[in-house]
XYZ file of C-alpha atoms in Angstrom:
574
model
C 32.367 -9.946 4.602
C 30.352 -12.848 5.373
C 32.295 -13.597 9.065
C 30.644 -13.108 12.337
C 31.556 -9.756 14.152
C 33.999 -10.526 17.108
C 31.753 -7.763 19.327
C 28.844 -9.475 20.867
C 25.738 -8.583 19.209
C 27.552 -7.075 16.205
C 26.864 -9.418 13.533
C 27.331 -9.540 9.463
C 24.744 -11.015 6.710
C 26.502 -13.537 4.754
C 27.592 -12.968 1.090
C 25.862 -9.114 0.588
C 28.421 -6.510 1.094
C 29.584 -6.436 -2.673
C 25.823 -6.404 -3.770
C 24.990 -2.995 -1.650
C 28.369 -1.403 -1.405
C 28.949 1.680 -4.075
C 31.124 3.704 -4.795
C 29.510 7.446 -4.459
C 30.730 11.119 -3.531
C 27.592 12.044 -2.072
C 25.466 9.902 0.324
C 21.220 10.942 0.692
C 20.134 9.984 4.111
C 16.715 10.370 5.239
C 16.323 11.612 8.800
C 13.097 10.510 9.652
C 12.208 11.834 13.332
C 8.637 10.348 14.666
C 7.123 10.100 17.194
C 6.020 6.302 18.102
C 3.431 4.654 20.152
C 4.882 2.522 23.254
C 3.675 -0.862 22.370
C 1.715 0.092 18.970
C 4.336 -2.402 16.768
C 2.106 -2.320 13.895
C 1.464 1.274 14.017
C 5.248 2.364 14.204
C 5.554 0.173 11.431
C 3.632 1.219 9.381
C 4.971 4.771 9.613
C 8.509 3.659 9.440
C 7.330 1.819 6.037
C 5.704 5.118 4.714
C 8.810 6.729 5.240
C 10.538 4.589 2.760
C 8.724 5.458 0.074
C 9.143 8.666 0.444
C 13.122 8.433 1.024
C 13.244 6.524 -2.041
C 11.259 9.547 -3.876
C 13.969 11.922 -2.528
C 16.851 9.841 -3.529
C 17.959 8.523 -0.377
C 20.888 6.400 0.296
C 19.550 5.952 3.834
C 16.916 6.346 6.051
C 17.202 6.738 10.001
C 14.926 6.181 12.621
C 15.263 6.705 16.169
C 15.894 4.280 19.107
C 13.494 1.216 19.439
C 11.614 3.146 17.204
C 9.537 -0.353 16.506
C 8.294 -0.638 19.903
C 8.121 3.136 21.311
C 10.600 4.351 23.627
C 10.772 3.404 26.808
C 8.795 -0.181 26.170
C 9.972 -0.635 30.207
C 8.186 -4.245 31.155
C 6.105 -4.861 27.947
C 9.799 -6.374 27.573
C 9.326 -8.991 30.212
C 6.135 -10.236 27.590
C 7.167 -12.769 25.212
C 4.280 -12.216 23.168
C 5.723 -8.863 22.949
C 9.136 -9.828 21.873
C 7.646 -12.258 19.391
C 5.189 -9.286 17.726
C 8.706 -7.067 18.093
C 11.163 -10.095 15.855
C 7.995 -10.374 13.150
C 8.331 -6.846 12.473
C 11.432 -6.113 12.202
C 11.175 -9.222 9.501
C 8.393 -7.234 7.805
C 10.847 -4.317 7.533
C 13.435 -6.341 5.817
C 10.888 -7.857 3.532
C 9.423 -4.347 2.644
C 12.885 -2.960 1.997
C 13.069 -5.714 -1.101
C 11.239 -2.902 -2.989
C 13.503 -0.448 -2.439
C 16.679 -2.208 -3.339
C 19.460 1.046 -3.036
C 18.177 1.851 0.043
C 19.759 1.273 3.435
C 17.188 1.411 6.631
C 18.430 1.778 10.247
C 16.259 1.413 13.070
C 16.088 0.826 16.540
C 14.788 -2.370 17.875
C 15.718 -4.613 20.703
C 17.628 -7.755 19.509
C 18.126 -11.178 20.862
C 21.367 -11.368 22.429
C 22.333 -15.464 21.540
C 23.798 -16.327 24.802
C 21.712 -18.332 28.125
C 23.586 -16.387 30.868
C 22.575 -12.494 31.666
C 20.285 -10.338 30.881
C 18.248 -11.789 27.069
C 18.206 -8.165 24.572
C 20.347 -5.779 23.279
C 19.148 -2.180 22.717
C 20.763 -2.246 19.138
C 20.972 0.116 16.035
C 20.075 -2.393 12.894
C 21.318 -1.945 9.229
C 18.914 -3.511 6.515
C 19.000 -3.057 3.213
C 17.474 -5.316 0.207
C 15.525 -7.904 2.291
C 18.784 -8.596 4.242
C 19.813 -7.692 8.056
C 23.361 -5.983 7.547
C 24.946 -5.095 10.392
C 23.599 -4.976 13.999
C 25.334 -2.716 16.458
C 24.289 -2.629 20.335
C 23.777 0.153 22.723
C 27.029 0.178 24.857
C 26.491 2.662 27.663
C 23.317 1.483 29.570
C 21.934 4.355 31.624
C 20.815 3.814 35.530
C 20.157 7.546 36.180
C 17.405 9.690 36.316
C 14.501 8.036 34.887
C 16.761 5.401 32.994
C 16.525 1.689 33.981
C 18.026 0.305 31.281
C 20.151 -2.571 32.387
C 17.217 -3.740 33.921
C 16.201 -5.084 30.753
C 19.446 -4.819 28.547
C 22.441 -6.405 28.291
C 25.490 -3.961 26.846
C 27.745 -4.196 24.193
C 31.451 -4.137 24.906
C 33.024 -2.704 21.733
C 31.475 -1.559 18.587
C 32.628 -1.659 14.570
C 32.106 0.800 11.712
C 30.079 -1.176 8.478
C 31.273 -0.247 4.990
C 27.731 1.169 2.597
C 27.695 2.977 -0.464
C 31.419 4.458 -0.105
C 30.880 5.691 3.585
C 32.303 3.356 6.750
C 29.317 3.806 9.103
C 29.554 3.925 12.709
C 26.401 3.371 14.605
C 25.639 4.360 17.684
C 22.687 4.566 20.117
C 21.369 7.889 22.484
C 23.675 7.435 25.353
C 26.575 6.411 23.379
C 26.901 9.696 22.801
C 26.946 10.980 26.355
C 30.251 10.443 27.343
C 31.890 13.352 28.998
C 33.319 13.809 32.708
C 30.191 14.095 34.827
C 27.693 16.315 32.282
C 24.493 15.392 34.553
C 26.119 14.746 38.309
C 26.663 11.110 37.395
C 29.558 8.896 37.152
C 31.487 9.198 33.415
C 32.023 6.020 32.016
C 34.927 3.791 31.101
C 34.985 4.056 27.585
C 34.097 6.604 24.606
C 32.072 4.647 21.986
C 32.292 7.388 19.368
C 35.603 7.721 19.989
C 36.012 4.228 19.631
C 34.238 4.456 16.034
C 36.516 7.265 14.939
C 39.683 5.205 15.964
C 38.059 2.138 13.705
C 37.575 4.406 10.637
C 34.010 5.873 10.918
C 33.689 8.009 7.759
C 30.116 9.369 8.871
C 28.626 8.263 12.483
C 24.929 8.007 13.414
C 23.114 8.408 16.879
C 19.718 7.355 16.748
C 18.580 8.118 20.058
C 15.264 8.557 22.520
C 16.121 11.275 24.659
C 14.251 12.597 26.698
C 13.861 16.183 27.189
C 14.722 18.814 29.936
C 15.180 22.523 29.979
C 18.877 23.141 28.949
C 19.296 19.788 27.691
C 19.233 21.121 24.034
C 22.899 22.925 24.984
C 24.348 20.219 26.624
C 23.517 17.584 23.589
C 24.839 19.687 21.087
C 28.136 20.570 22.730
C 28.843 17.027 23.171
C 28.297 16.498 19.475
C 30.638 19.301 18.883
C 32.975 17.651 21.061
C 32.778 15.283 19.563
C 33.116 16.069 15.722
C 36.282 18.361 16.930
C 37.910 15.369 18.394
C 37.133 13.094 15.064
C 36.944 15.450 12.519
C 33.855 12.841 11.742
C 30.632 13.810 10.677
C 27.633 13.144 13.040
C 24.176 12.711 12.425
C 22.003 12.571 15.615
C 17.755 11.365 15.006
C 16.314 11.743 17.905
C 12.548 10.582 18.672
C 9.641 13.140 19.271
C 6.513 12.702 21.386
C 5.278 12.104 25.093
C 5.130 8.967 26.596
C 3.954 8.840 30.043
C 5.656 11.365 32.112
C 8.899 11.575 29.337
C 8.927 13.906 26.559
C 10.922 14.011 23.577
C 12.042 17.026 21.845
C 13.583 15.465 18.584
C 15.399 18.903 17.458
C 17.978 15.623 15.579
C 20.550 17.225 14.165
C 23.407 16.837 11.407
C 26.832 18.109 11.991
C 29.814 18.401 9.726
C 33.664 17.212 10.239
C 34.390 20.650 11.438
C 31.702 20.758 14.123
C 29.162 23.318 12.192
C 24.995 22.280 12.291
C 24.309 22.054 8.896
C 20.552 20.472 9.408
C 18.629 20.691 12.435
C 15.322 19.592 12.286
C 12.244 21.463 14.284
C 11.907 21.000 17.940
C 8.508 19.126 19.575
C 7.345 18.367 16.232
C 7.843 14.974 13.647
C 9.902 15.979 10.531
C 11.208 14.263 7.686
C 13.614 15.741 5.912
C 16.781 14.283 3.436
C 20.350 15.667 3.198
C 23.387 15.255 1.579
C 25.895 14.442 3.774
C 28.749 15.800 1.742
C 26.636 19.178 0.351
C 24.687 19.657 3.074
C 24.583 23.159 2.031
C 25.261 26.788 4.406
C 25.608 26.527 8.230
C 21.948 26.209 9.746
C 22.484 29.321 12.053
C 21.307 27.104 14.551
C 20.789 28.576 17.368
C 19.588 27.142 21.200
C 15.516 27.750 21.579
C 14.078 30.280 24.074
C 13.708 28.224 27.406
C 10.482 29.360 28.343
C 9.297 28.417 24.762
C 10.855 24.618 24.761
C 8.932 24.443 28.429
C 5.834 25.133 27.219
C 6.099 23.507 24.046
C 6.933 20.268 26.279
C 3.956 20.548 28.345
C 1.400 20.791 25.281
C 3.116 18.199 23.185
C 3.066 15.885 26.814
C -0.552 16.971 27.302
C -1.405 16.430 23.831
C 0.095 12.437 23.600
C -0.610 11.511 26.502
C -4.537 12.263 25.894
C -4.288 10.979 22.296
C -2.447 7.711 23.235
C -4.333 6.656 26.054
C -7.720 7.013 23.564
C -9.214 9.859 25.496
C -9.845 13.420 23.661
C -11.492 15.796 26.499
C -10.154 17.305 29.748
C -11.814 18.823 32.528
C -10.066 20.989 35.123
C -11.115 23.268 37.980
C -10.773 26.752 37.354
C -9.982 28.400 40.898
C -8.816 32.203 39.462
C -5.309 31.304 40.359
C -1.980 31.001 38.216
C -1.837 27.345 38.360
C -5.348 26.382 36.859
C -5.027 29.584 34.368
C -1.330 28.178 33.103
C -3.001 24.396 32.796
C -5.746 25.910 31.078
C -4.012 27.499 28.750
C -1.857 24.847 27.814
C -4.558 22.430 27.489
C -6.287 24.694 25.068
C -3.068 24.442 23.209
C -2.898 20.901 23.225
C -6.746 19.673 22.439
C -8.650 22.761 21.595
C -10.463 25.030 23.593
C -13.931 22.828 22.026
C -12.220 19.919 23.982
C -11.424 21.556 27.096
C -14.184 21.705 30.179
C -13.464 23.963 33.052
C -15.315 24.254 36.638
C -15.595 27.232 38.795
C -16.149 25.752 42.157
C -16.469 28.733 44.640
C -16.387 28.554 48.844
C -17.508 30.257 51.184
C -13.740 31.966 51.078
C -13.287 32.228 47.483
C -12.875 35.795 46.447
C -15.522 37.929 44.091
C -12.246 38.952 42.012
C -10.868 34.906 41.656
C -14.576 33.977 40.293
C -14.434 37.126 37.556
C -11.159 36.080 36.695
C -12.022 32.860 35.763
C -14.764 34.037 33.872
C -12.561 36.213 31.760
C -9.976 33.409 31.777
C -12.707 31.359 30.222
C -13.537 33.891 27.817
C -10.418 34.698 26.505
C -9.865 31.048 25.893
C -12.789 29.722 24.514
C -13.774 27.653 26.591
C -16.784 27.375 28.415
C -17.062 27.353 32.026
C -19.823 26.112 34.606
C -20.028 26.574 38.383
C -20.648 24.483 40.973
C -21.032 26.162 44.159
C -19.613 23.875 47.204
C -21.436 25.612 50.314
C -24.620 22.811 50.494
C -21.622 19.762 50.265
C -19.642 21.950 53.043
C -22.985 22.317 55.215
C -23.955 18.374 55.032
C -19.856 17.494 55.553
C -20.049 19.939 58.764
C -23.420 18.032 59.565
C -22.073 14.491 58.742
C -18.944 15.473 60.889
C -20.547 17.630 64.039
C -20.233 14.885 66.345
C -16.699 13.755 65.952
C -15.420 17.139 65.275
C -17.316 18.685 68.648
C -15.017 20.590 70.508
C -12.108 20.537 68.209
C -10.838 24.129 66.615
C -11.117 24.284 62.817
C -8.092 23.830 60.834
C -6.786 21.599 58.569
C -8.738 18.965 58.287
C -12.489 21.479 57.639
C -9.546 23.045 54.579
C -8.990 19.742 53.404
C -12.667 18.918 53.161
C -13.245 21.850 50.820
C -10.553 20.701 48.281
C -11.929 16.617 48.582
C -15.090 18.160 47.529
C -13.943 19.659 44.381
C -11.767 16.861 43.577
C -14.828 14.544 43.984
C -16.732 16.869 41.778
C -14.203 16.795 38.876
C -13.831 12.929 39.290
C -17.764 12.603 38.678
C -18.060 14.502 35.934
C -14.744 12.507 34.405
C -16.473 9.526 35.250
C -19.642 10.694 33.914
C -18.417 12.096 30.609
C -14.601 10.452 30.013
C -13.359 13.624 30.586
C -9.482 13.715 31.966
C -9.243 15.131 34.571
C -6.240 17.578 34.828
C -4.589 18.617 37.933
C -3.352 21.563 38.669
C -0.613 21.779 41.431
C 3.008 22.990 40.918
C 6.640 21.177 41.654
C 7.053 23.968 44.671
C 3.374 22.924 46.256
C 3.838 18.896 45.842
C 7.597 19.125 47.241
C 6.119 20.525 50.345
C 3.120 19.244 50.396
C 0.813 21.726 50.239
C -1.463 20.378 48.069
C -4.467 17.343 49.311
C -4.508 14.027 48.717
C -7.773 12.911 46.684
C -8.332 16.602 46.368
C -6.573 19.309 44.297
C -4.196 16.264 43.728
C -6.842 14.201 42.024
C -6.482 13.504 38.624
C -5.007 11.322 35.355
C -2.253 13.983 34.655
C -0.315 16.483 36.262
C 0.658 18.624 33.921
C 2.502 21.449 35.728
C 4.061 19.224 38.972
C 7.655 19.505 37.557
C 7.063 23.646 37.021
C 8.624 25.836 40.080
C 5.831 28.379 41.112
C 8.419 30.962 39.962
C 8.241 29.548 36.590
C 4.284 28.934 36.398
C 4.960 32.961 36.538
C 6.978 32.998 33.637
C 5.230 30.918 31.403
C 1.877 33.026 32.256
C 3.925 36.119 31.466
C 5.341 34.597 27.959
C 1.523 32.933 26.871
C 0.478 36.811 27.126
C 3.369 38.090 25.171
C 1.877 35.885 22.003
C -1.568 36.601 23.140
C -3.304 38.618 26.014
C -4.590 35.410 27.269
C -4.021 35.227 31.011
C -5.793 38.179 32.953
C -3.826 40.189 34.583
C -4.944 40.309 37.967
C -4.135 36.173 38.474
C -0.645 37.213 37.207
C -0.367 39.843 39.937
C -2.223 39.165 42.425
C -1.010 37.416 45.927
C -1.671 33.473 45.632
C -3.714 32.183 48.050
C -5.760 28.771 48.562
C -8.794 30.596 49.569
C -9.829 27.521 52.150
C -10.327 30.364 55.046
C -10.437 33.824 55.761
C -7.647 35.749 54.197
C -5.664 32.731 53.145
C -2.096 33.688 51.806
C 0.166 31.019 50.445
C 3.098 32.941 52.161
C 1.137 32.088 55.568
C 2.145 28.661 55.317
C 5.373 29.127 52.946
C 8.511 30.908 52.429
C 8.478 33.132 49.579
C 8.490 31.275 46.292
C 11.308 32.901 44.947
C 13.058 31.741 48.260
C 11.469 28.078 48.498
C 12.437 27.785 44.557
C 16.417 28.322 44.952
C 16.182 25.834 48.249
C 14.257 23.328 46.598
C 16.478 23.496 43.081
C 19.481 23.046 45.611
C 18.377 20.208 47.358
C 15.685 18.152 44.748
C 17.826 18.608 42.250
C 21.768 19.495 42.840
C 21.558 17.074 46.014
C 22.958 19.562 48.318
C 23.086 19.026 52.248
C 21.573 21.735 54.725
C 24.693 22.779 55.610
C 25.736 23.222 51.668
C 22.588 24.974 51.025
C 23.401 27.275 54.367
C 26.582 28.044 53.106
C 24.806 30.086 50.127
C 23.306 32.300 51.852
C 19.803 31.280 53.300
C 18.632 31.468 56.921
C 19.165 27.795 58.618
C 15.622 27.392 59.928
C 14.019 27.976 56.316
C 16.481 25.886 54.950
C 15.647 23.077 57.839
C 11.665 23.519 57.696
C 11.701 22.826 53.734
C 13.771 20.151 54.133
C 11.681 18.438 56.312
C 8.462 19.342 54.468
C 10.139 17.459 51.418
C 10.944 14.568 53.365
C 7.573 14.492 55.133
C 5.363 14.803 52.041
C 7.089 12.360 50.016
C 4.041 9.579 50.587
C 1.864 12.118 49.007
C 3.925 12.303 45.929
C 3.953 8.600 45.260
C -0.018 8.584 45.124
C 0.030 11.626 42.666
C -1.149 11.541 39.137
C 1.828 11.080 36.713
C 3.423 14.680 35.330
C 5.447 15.656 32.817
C 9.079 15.984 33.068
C 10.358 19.126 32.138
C 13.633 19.953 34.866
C 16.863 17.877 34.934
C 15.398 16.488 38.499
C 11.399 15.441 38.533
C 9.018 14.132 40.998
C 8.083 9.860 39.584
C 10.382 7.481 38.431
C 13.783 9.709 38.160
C 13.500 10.011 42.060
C 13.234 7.294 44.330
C 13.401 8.218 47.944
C 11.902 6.131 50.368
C 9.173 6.872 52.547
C 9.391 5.266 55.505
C 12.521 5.988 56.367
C 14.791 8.317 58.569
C 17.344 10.801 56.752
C 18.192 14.001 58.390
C 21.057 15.112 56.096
């Protein structure tokens, strides 16, 4: 008591552990999983403050809050901003000065912390202990993720050992998001040198808390929880996981936090892609949850409406217009985006060729109807004519192709972007992860938009989620579910023209986008050589069109953005 920590970062308020330290069988803690505003200080603030009160009303011993909970996770470069930093310090002294009025309380939260020292890198993602107007205990993130979408040491410096901090009768052991994640290889990545809960549980952790920010991914549910469970076999420690909820950008967060007892059984887990509050004895935390792992398809298309849904509401916009072609895509984005605003806030636009079927324009009428929405049409032949007119000369003598296909899908893009402009509508595109990997898709034309909210769904999965929207409601008609998908930019269009089956392009694309694998690897299982070759390429060749693409949600263990950074002029044949 009253020393300085010997881990960096890890340090002790002078003078206060016999004042908050008692002696109880039973410790209350408040898992409190939110979902914060990147850069709103004052706003997460305030909610982490309204949370007190109501922890206090319950009894609580604790409360928990998820990683850099004050500033929204990931901050990224607002961290560069000393103003920032500054705004970020005076809260987290506002905290301690509003925990004063609840004086049994303990309050972690997630913050990034000064690290004291002039050489390397200025912060520490850290978990932070205060109680009674005083900063307890401070414990730093010690595994800094570089994978995926993670840049973390870009910003933070990490800890190199951690401690446990004796409160109310418990020795707690803190520990941030990827602290957790040790285990040989669980996401193709290297393991790390050391096991920070492990390292807690040698040091006498009585109960050990995660508070993390992770991001979700279909399957990722599985793979957190067994590593709890591995983890609370190998300690016989109790762990309590809060995890934070929300989209951000591109990153969403599935909370689902979770308390497990010494013998590895979920006794709490809180709902998934929704905030909860809810407080729990850790000793009597009552029967086993029956937890069980959600329905893929339903955590998938829960992601995409909670994404949809912050990532309108926290950029200050509240309508979205997309173009409504009678396909799966649009119908699947429409859907969702009823979901996520209300069908009052969603605009579509029927925007028929020349080449666009009877059938595709009824079923986007009954689309339209069956959601609520209502839909106008703007017919594109006069913009085609005066394009063809604008064009005759330079395109004299030239056969049509591409470039006449092209125009039709600029058009509607430009049609969408006027209206958006017109009416601060957000525009949503509409493309999927199999389309944009190889390409076919347009630049500043279905591509156009402020969110792509299906570009990290396989066409074989836009399938599946249209199948399981109908099995709550007959919402998607049947006919865009069925029928063959086609562009409709010329005569008799069919996708499968231009593309290998999607069931085939899916399993070659999941092989190579996101296990990695060679052509020769991806031979080896059983697909024809010059398929295999041909997407390859098309990946490679396309990937300057996915850099100019409207941000999209991450829902697979390997998206198109920041978790993938190929180059594009560059030459890679393997």
């Amino acid at each position: 008591t009253g020393r300085a920590s010997p881990f960096p970062g890890c340090r002790f308020a002078e003078n206060v552990l016999d004042s908050v330290v008692k002696a109880v069988k039973i410790m209350r803690v408040t898992m409190a999983q939110l979902n914060p505003v990147v850069g709103d200080i004052d706003g997460n603030v305030a909610r982490i403050i309204d949370v007190l009160a109501r922890a206090t009303l319950d009894g609580a011993d604790l409360a928990v809050f998820s990683e850099l909970i004050v500033t929204g996770y990931p901050p990224r470069d607002l961290l560069e901003r000393p103003a920032f930093l500054e705004q970020t310090a005076a809260a987290i002294a506002r905290i301690a000065v509003e925990s004063r009025k609840y004086p049994d309380l303990g309050i972690v939260i997630g913050a990034p912390v000064a690290t004291g020292v002039e050489e390397g890198k200025a912060l520490y993602n850290a978990a932070i202990l205060i109680s009674n107007g005083q900063r307890l205990f401070e414990q730093p993130k010690i595994l800094l993720p570089t994978y995926d979408v993670f840049d973390e040491s870009r910003h933070f410096a990490a800890a190199t050992d951690n401690a446990t901090y004796s409160f109310k009768g418990e020795k707690l052991g803190l520990s941030v998001c990827e602290d957790l994640w040790f285990e040989p290889d669980p996401w193709n990545k290297r393991p790390y040198a050391c096991d920070p809960i492990d390292m807690l549980s040698d040091k006498g952790a009585s109960l050990i808390i995660n508070i993390s920010a992770s991001p979700f991914s279909v399957g990722k549910e599985r793979v957190r929880h067994k590593l709890i469970h591995g983890h609370t076999s190998s300690t016989g420690v109790p762990f309590l996981l809060v995890n934070q909820v929300g989209g951000n950008d591109e990153l969403v967060f599935d909370g689902r936090s979770l308390f497990v007892d010494a013998k590895g059984v979920v006794r709490i887990a809180l709902p998934s892609f929704e905030e909860s509050v809810q407080t729990i004895d850790t000793k009597d935390a009552g029967p086993a949850s029956g937890y069980e792992y959600e329905n893929e398809l339903s955590t998938i298309l829960k992601a995409l409406v909670l994404g949809t849904r912050d990532y309108i509401r926290k950029c200050g916009l509240s309508d979205v217009i997309i173009g409504l072609s009678g396909g799966i895509d649009s119908a699947v984005t429409a859907a969702v985006a009823c979901r996520a605003v209300g069908a009052d806030k969603v605009h579509v636009l029927a925007m028929p060729s020349p080449y666009s079927s009877k059938e595709s324009l009824v079923d986007a009428r009954e689309l339209a109807d069956n959601l609520g929405v209502s839909m106008d049409i703007v017919k594109i032949s006069p913009v085609m004519e005066a394009y063809a007119e604008a064009l005759k000369k330079h395109f004299e003598d030239t056969e049509t192709g591409t470039a006449e296909e092209n125009i039709q899908a600029r058009i509607r893009g430009n049609l969408l972007m006027a209206l958006s402009n017109k009416f601060g509508y957000l525009p949503l595109s509409t493309g999927n992860k199999s389309e944009l990997a190889v390409g076919y898709c347009t630049l500043y034309g279905d591509m156009s938009g402020g969110l792509a909210v299906l570009s990290d769904v396989p066409k074989t999965m836009v399938y599946k989620l249209a199948e399981f929207i109908n099995a709550e409601k007959q919402t998607i008609p049947k006919r865009i579910i069925t029928k063959e998908p086609s562009a409709e930019l010329k005569p008799d269009q069919r996708d499968q023209d231009m593309l290998p089956p999607y069931e085939t392009l899916d399993l070659i694309l999941e092989c190579y986008v996101d296990r990695h694998l060679s052509l020769d690897r991806i031979i080896e299982r059983g697909f024809d050589r010059e398929t295999v070759a041909w997407v390859l390429e098309a990946v490679r060749r396309n990937e300057h069109k996915r850099r100019q693409s409207a941000p999209g949600l991450k829902v697979t263990s390997k998206a198109f953005g920041s978790g993938r950074r190929i180059p594009i002029a560059a030459r890679y044949d393997a």
